[in-house]
PDB file of C-alpha atoms and ligand atoms in Angstrom:
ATOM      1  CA  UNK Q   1      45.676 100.452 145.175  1.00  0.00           C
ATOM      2  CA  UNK Q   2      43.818  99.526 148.752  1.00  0.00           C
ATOM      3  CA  UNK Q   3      45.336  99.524 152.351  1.00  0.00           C
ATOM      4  CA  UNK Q   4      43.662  96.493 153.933  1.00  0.00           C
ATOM      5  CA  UNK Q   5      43.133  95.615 157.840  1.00  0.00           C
ATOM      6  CA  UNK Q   6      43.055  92.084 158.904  1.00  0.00           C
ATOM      7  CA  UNK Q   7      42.364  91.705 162.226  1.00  0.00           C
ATOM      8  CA  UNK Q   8      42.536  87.891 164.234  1.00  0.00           C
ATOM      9  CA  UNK Q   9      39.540  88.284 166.769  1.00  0.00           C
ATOM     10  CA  UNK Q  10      38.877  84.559 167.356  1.00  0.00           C
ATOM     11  CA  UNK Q  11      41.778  83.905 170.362  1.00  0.00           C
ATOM     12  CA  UNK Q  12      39.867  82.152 173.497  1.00  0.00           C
ATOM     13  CA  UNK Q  13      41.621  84.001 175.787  1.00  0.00           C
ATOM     14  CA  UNK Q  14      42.466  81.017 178.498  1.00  0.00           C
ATOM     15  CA  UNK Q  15      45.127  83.430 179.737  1.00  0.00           C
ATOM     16  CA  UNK Q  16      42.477  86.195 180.530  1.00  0.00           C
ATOM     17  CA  UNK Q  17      40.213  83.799 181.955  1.00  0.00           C
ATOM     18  CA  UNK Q  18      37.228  85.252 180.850  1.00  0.00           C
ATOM     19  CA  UNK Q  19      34.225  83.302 180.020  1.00  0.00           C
ATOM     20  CA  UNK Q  20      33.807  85.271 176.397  1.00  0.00           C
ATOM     21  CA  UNK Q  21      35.842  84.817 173.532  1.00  0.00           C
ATOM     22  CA  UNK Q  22      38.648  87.763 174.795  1.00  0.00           C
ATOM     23  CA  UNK Q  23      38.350  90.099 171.260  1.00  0.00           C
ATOM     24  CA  UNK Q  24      34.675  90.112 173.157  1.00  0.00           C
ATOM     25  CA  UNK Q  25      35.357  91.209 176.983  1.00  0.00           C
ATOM     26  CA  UNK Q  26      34.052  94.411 177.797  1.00  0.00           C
ATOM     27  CA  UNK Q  27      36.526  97.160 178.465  1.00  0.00           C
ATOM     28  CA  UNK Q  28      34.575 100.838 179.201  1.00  0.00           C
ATOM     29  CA  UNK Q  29      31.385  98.785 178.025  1.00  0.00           C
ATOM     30  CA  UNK Q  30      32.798  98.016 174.806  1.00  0.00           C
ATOM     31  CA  UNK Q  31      34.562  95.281 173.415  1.00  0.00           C
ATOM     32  CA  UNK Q  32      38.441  95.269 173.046  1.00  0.00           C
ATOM     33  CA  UNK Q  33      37.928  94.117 169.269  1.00  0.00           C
ATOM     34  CA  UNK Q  34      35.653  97.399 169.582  1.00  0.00           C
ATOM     35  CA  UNK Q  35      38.447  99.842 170.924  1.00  0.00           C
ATOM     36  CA  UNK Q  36      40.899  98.291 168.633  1.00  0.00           C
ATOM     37  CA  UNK Q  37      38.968  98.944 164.753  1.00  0.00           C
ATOM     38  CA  UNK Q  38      38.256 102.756 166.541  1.00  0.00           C
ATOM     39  CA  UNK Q  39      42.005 103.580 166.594  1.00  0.00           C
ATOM     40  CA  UNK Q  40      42.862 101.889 163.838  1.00  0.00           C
ATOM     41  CA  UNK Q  41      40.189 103.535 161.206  1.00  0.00           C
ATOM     42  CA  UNK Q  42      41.146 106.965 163.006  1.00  0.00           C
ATOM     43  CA  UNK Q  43      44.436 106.609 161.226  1.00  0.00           C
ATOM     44  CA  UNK Q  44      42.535 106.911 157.490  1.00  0.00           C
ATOM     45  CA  UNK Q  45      45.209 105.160 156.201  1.00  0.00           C
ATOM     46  CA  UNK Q  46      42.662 101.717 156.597  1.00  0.00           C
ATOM     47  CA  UNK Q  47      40.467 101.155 153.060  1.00  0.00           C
ATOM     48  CA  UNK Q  48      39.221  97.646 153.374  1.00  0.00           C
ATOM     49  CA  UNK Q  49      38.299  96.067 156.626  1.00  0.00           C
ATOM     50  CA  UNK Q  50      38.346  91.958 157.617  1.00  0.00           C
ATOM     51  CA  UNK Q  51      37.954  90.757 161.065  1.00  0.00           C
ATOM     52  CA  UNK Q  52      38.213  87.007 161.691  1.00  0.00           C
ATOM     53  CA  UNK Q  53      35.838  86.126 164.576  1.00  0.00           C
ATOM     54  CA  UNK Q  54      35.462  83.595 166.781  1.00  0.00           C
ATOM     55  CA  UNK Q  55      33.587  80.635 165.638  1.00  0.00           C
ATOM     56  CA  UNK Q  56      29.613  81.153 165.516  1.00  0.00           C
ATOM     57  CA  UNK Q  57      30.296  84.841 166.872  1.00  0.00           C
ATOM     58  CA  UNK Q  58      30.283  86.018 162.922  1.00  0.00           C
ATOM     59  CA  UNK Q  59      27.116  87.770 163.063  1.00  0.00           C
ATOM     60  CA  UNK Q  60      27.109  89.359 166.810  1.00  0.00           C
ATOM     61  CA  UNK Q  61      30.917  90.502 165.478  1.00  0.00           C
ATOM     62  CA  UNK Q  62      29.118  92.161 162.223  1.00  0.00           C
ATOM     63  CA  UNK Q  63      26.241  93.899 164.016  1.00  0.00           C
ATOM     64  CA  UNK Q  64      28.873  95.018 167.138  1.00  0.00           C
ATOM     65  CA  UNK Q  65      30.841  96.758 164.249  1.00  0.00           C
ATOM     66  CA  UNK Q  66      28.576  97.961 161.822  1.00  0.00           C
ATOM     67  CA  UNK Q  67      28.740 101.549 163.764  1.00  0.00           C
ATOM     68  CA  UNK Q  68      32.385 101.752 163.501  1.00  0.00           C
ATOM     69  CA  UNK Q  69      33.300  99.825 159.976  1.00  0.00           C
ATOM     70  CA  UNK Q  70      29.850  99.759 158.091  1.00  0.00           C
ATOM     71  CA  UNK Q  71      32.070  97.514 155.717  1.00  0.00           C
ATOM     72  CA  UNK Q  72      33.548  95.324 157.885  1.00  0.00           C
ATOM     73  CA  UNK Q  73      34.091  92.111 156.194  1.00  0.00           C
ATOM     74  CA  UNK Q  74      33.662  89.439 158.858  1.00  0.00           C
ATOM     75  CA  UNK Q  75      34.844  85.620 158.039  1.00  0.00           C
ATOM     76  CA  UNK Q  76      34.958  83.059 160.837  1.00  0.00           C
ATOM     77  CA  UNK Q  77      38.445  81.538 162.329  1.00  0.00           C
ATOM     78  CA  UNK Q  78      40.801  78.598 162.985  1.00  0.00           C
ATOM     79  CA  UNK Q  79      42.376  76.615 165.464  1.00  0.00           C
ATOM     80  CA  UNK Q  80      45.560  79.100 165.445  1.00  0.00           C
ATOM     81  CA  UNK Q  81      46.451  82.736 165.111  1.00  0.00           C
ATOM     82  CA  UNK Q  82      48.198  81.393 161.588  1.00  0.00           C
ATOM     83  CA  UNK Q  83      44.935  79.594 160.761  1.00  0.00           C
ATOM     84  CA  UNK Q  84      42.828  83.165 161.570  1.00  0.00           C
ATOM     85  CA  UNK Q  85      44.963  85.157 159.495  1.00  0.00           C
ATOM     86  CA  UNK Q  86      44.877  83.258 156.249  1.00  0.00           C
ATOM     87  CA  UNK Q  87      41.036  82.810 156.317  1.00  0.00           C
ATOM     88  CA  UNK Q  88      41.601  86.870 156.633  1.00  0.00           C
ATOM     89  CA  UNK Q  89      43.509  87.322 153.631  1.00  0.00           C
ATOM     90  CA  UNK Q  90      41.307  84.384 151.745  1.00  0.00           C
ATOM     91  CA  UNK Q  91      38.361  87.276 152.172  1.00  0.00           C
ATOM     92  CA  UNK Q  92      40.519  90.413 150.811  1.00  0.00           C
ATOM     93  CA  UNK Q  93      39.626  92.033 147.324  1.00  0.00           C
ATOM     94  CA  UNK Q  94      42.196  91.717 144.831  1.00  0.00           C
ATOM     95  CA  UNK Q  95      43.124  95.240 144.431  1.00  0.00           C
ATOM     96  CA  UNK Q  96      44.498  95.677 147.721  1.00  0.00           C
ATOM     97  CA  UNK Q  97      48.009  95.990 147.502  1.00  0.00           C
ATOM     98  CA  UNK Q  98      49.445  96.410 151.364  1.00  0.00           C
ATOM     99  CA  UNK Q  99      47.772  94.252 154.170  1.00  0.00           C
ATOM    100  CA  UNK Q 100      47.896  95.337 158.288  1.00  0.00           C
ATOM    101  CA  UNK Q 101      47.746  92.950 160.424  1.00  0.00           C
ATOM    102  CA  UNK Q 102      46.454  93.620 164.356  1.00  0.00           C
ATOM    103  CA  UNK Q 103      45.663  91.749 167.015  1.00  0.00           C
ATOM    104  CA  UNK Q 104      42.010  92.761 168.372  1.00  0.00           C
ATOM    105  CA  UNK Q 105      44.264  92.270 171.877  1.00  0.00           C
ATOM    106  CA  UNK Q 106      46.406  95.043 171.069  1.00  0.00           C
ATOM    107  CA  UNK Q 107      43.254  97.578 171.494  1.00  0.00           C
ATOM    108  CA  UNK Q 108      45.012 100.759 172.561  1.00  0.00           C
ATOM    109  CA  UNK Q 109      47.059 101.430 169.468  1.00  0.00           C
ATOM    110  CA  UNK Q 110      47.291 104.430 168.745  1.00  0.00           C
ATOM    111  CA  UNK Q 111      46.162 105.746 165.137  1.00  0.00           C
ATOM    112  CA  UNK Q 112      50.120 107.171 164.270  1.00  0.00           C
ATOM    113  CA  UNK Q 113      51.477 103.399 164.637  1.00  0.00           C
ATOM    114  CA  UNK Q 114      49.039 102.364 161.675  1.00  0.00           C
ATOM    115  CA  UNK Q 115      50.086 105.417 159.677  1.00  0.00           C
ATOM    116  CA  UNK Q 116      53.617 104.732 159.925  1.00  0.00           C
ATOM    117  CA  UNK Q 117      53.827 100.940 158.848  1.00  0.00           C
ATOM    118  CA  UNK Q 118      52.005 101.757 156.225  1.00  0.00           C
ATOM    119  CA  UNK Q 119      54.577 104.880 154.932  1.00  0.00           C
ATOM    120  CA  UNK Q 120      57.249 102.197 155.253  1.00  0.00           C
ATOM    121  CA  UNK Q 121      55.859  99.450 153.684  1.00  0.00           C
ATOM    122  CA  UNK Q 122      54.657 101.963 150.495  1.00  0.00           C
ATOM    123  CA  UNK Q 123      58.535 103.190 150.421  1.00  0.00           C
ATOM    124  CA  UNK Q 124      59.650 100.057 149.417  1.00  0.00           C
ATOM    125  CA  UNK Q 125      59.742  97.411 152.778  1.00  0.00           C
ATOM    126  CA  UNK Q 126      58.306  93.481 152.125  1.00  0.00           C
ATOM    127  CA  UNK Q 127      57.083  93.608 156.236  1.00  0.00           C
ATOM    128  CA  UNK Q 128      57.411  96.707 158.610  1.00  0.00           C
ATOM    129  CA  UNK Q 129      56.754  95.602 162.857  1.00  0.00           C
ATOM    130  CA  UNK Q 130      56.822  97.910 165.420  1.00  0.00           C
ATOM    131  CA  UNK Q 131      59.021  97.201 168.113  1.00  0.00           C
ATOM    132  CA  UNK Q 132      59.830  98.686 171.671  1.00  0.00           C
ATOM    133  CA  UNK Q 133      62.923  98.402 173.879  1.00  0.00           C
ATOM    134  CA  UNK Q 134      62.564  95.328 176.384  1.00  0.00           C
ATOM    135  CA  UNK Q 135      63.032  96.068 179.896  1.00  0.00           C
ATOM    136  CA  UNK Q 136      63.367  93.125 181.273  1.00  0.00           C
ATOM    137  CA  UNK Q 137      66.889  90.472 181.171  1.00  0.00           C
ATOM    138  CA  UNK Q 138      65.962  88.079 178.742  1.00  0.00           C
ATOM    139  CA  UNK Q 139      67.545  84.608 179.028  1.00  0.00           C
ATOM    140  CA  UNK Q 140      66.740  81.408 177.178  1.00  0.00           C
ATOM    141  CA  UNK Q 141      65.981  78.563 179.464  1.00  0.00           C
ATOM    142  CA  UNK Q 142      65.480  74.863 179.234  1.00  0.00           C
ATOM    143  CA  UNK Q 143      64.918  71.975 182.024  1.00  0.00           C
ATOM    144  CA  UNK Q 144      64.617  74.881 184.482  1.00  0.00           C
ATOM    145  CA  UNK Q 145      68.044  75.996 183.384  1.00  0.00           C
ATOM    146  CA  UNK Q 146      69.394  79.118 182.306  1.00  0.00           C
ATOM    147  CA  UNK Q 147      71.068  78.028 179.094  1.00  0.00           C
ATOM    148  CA  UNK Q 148      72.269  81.653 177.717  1.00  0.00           C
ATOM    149  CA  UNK Q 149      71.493  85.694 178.759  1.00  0.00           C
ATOM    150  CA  UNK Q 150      70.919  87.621 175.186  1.00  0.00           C
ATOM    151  CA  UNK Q 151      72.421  90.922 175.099  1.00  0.00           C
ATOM    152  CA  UNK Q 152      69.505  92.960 176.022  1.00  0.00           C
ATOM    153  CA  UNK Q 153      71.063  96.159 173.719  1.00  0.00           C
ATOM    154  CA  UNK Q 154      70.020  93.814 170.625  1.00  0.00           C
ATOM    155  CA  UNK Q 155      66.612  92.842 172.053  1.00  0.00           C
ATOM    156  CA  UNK Q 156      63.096  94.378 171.056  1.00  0.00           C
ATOM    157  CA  UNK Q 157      59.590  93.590 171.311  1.00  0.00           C
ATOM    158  CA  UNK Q 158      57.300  93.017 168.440  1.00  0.00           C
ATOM    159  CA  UNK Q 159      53.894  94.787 168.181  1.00  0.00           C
ATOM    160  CA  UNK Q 160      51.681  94.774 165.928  1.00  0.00           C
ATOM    161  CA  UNK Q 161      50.057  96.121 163.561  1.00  0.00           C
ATOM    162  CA  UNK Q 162      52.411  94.618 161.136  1.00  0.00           C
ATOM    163  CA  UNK Q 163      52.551  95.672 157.761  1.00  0.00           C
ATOM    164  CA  UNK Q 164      52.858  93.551 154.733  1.00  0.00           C
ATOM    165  CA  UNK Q 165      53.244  93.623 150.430  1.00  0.00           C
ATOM    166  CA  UNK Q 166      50.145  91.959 149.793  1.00  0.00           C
ATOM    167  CA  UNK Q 167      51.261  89.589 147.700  1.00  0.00           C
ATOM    168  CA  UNK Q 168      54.741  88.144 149.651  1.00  0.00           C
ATOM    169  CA  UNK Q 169      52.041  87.764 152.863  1.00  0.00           C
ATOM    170  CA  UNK Q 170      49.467  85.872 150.800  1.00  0.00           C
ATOM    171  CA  UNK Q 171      51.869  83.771 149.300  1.00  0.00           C
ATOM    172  CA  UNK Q 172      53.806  83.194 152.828  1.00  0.00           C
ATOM    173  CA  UNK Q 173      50.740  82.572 154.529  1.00  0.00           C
ATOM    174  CA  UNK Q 174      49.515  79.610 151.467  1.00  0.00           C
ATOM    175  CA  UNK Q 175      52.440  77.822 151.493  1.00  0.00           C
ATOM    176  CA  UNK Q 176      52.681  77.484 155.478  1.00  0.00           C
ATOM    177  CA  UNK Q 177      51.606  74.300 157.263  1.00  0.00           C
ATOM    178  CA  UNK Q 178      48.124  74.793 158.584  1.00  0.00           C
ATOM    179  CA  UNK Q 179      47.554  74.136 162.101  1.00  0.00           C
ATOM    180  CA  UNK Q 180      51.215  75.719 162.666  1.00  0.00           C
ATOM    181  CA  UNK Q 181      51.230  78.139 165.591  1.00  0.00           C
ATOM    182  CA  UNK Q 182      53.546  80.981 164.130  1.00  0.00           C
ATOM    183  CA  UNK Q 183      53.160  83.445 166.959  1.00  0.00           C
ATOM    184  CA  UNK Q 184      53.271  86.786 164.456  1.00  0.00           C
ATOM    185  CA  UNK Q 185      53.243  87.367 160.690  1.00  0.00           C
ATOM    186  CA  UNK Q 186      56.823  88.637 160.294  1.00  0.00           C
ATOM    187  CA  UNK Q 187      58.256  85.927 161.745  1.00  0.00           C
ATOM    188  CA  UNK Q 188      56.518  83.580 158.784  1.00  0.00           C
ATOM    189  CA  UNK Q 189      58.316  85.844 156.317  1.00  0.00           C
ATOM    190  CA  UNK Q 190      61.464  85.689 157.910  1.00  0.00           C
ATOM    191  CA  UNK Q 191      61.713  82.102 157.966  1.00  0.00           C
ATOM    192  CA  UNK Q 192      61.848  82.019 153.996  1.00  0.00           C
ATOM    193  CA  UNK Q 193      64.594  84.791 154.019  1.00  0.00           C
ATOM    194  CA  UNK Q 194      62.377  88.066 153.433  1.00  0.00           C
ATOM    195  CA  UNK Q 195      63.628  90.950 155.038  1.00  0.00           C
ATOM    196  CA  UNK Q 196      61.253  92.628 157.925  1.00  0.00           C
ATOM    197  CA  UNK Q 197      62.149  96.128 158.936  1.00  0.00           C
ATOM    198  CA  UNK Q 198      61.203  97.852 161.999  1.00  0.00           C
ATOM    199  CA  UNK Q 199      59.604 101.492 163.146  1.00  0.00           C
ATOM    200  CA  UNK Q 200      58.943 102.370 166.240  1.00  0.00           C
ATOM    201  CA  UNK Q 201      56.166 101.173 168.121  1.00  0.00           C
ATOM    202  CA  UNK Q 202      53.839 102.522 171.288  1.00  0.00           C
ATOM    203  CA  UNK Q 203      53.969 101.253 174.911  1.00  0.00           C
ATOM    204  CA  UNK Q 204      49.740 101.598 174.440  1.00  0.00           C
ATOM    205  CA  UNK Q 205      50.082  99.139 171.589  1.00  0.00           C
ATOM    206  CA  UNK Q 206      50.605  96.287 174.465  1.00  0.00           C
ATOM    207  CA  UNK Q 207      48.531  93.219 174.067  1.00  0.00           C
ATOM    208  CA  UNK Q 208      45.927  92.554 177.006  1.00  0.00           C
ATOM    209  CA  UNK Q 209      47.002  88.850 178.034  1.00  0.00           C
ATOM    210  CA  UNK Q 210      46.170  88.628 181.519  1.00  0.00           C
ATOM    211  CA  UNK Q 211      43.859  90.277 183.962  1.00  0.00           C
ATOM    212  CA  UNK Q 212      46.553  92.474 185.049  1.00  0.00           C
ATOM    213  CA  UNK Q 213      46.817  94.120 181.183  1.00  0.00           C
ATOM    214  CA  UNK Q 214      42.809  94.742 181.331  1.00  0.00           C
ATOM    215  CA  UNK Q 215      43.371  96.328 184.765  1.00  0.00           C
ATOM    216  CA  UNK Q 216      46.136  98.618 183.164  1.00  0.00           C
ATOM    217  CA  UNK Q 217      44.084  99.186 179.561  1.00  0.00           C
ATOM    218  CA  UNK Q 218      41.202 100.697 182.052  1.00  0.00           C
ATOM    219  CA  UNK Q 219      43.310 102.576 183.905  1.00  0.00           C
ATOM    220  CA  UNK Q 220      45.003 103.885 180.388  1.00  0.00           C
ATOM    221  CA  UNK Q 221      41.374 104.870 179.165  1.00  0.00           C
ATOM    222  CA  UNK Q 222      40.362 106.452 181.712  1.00  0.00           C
ATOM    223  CA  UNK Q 223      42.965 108.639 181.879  1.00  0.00           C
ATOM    224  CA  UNK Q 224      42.370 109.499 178.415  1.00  0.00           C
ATOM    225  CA  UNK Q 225      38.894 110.334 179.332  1.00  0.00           C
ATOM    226  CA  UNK Q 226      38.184 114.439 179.114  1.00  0.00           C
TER     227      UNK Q 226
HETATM  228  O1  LIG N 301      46.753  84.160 171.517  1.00  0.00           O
HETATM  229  P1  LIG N 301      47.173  85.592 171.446  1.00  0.00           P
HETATM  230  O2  LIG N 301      46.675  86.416 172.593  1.00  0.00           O
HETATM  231  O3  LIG N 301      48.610  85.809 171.150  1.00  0.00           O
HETATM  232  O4  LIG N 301      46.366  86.115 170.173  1.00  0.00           O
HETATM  233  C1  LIG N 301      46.695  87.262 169.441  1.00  0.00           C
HETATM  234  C2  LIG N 301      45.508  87.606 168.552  1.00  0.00           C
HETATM  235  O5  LIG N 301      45.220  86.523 167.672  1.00  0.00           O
HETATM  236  C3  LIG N 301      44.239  87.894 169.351  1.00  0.00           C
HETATM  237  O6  LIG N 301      43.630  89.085 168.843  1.00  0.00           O
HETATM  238  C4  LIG N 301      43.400  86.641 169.132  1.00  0.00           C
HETATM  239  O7  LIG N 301      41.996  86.899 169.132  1.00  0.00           O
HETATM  240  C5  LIG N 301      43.845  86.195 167.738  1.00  0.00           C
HETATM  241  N1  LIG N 301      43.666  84.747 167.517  1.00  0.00           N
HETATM  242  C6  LIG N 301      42.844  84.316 166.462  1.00  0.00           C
HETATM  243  N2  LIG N 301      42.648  82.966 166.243  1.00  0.00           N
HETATM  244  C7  LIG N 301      43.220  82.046 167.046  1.00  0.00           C
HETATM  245  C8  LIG N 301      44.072  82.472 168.125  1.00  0.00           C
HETATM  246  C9  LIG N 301      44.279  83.821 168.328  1.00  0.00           C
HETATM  247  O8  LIG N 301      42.284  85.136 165.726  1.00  0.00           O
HETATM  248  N3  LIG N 301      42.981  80.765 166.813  1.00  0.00           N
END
């Protein structure tokens, strides 16, 4: 029985605004997508490695990694994160019995966050997320209107990587409408009533979005640095 590591590397990045695919922008002279499979295999609890890469980036993706995953399996992506992930999964050996999922974007995760969605999902959970306290008021909003505050006490946000029974997140991620733009992996499962439980995730685990999260992931590193 094989851990397995998918992880969705073919995002644009509009948000970034950076002229590569974002999995691709530098960060310390390395790519995020880089940073990310270094913390992640640190954790040894990774067997089986799949990163989906941006369209006609497979082969700069596989030579980029070969020093850090000599057996990175690397399969092209779609038009959504949804699309990425099941081309992922389509590439996975069938003796691999729990599946990771994490964003290349969330490249400062630290190896103990991979470690402990796995332990959950091999004592028994369907899908494990980490999560984090929010810090901001949350309200829900339409035509420029505040339409509801949620009680922030009930209120966390989802990280990844996310954790997953091999089987349930195959099967979820078959029968879902292609082209769909679910936004994370547990939420797919929770739509058809499986239950999700949560550990605790890492403020590092953030996912660089905007120019402001690069600024912060280089200031993060370098303090890091010996
Ligand atoms: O779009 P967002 O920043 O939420 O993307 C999260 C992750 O999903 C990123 O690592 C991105 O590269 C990946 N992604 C993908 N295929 C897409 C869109 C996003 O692999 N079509």
């Amino acid at each position: 029985m094989r851990t397995a590591l998918v992880v969705p590397a073919a995002g644009r990045g509009d948000r970034l605004g950076a002229s590569r695919p974002k999995a691709l922008v530098p960060l310390a002279g390395e790519p995020l997508l880089v940073h990310a499979l270094r913390r992640a295999t640190a954790s040894d609890v990774v067997d089986v490695v799949v990163v989906v890469a941006p369209l006609g980036a497979c082969d700069e993706v596989r030579s980029l990694l070969s020093p850090v995953v000599p057996d990175v399996l690397v399969v092209p992506g779609g038009a959504e994160r949804q699309d990425s992930v099941r081309a992922g999964l389509r590439a996975l050996p069938a003796d691999v019995d729990v599946v990771l999922v994490h964003d290349a974007a969330r490249c400062l995760t630290p190896p103990d966050v991979f470690t402990s969605v796995v332990a959950a999902v091999r004592a028994g959970a369907t899908g494990v997320v980490p999560v984090v306290p929010v810090s901001d008021t949350v309200k829900r909003v339409a035509d420029r209107t505040v339409l509801e505050t949620l009680d922030r006490s009930e209120l966390v946000a989802v990280q990844t990587p996310q954790g997953f029974a091999a089987d349930v997140l195959r099967a979820v991620h078959e029968a879902a409408v292609p082209g769909a733009a679910a936004t994370d992996d547990a939420g797919m499962l929770e739509a058809l009533g499986h239950p999700v439980r949560t550990v605790p995730g890492d403020e590092r685990a953030f996912k660089v979005t905007r120019p402001l999260d690069l600024l912060l992931a280089q200031a993060l590193l370098s303090s890091e640095a010996p």
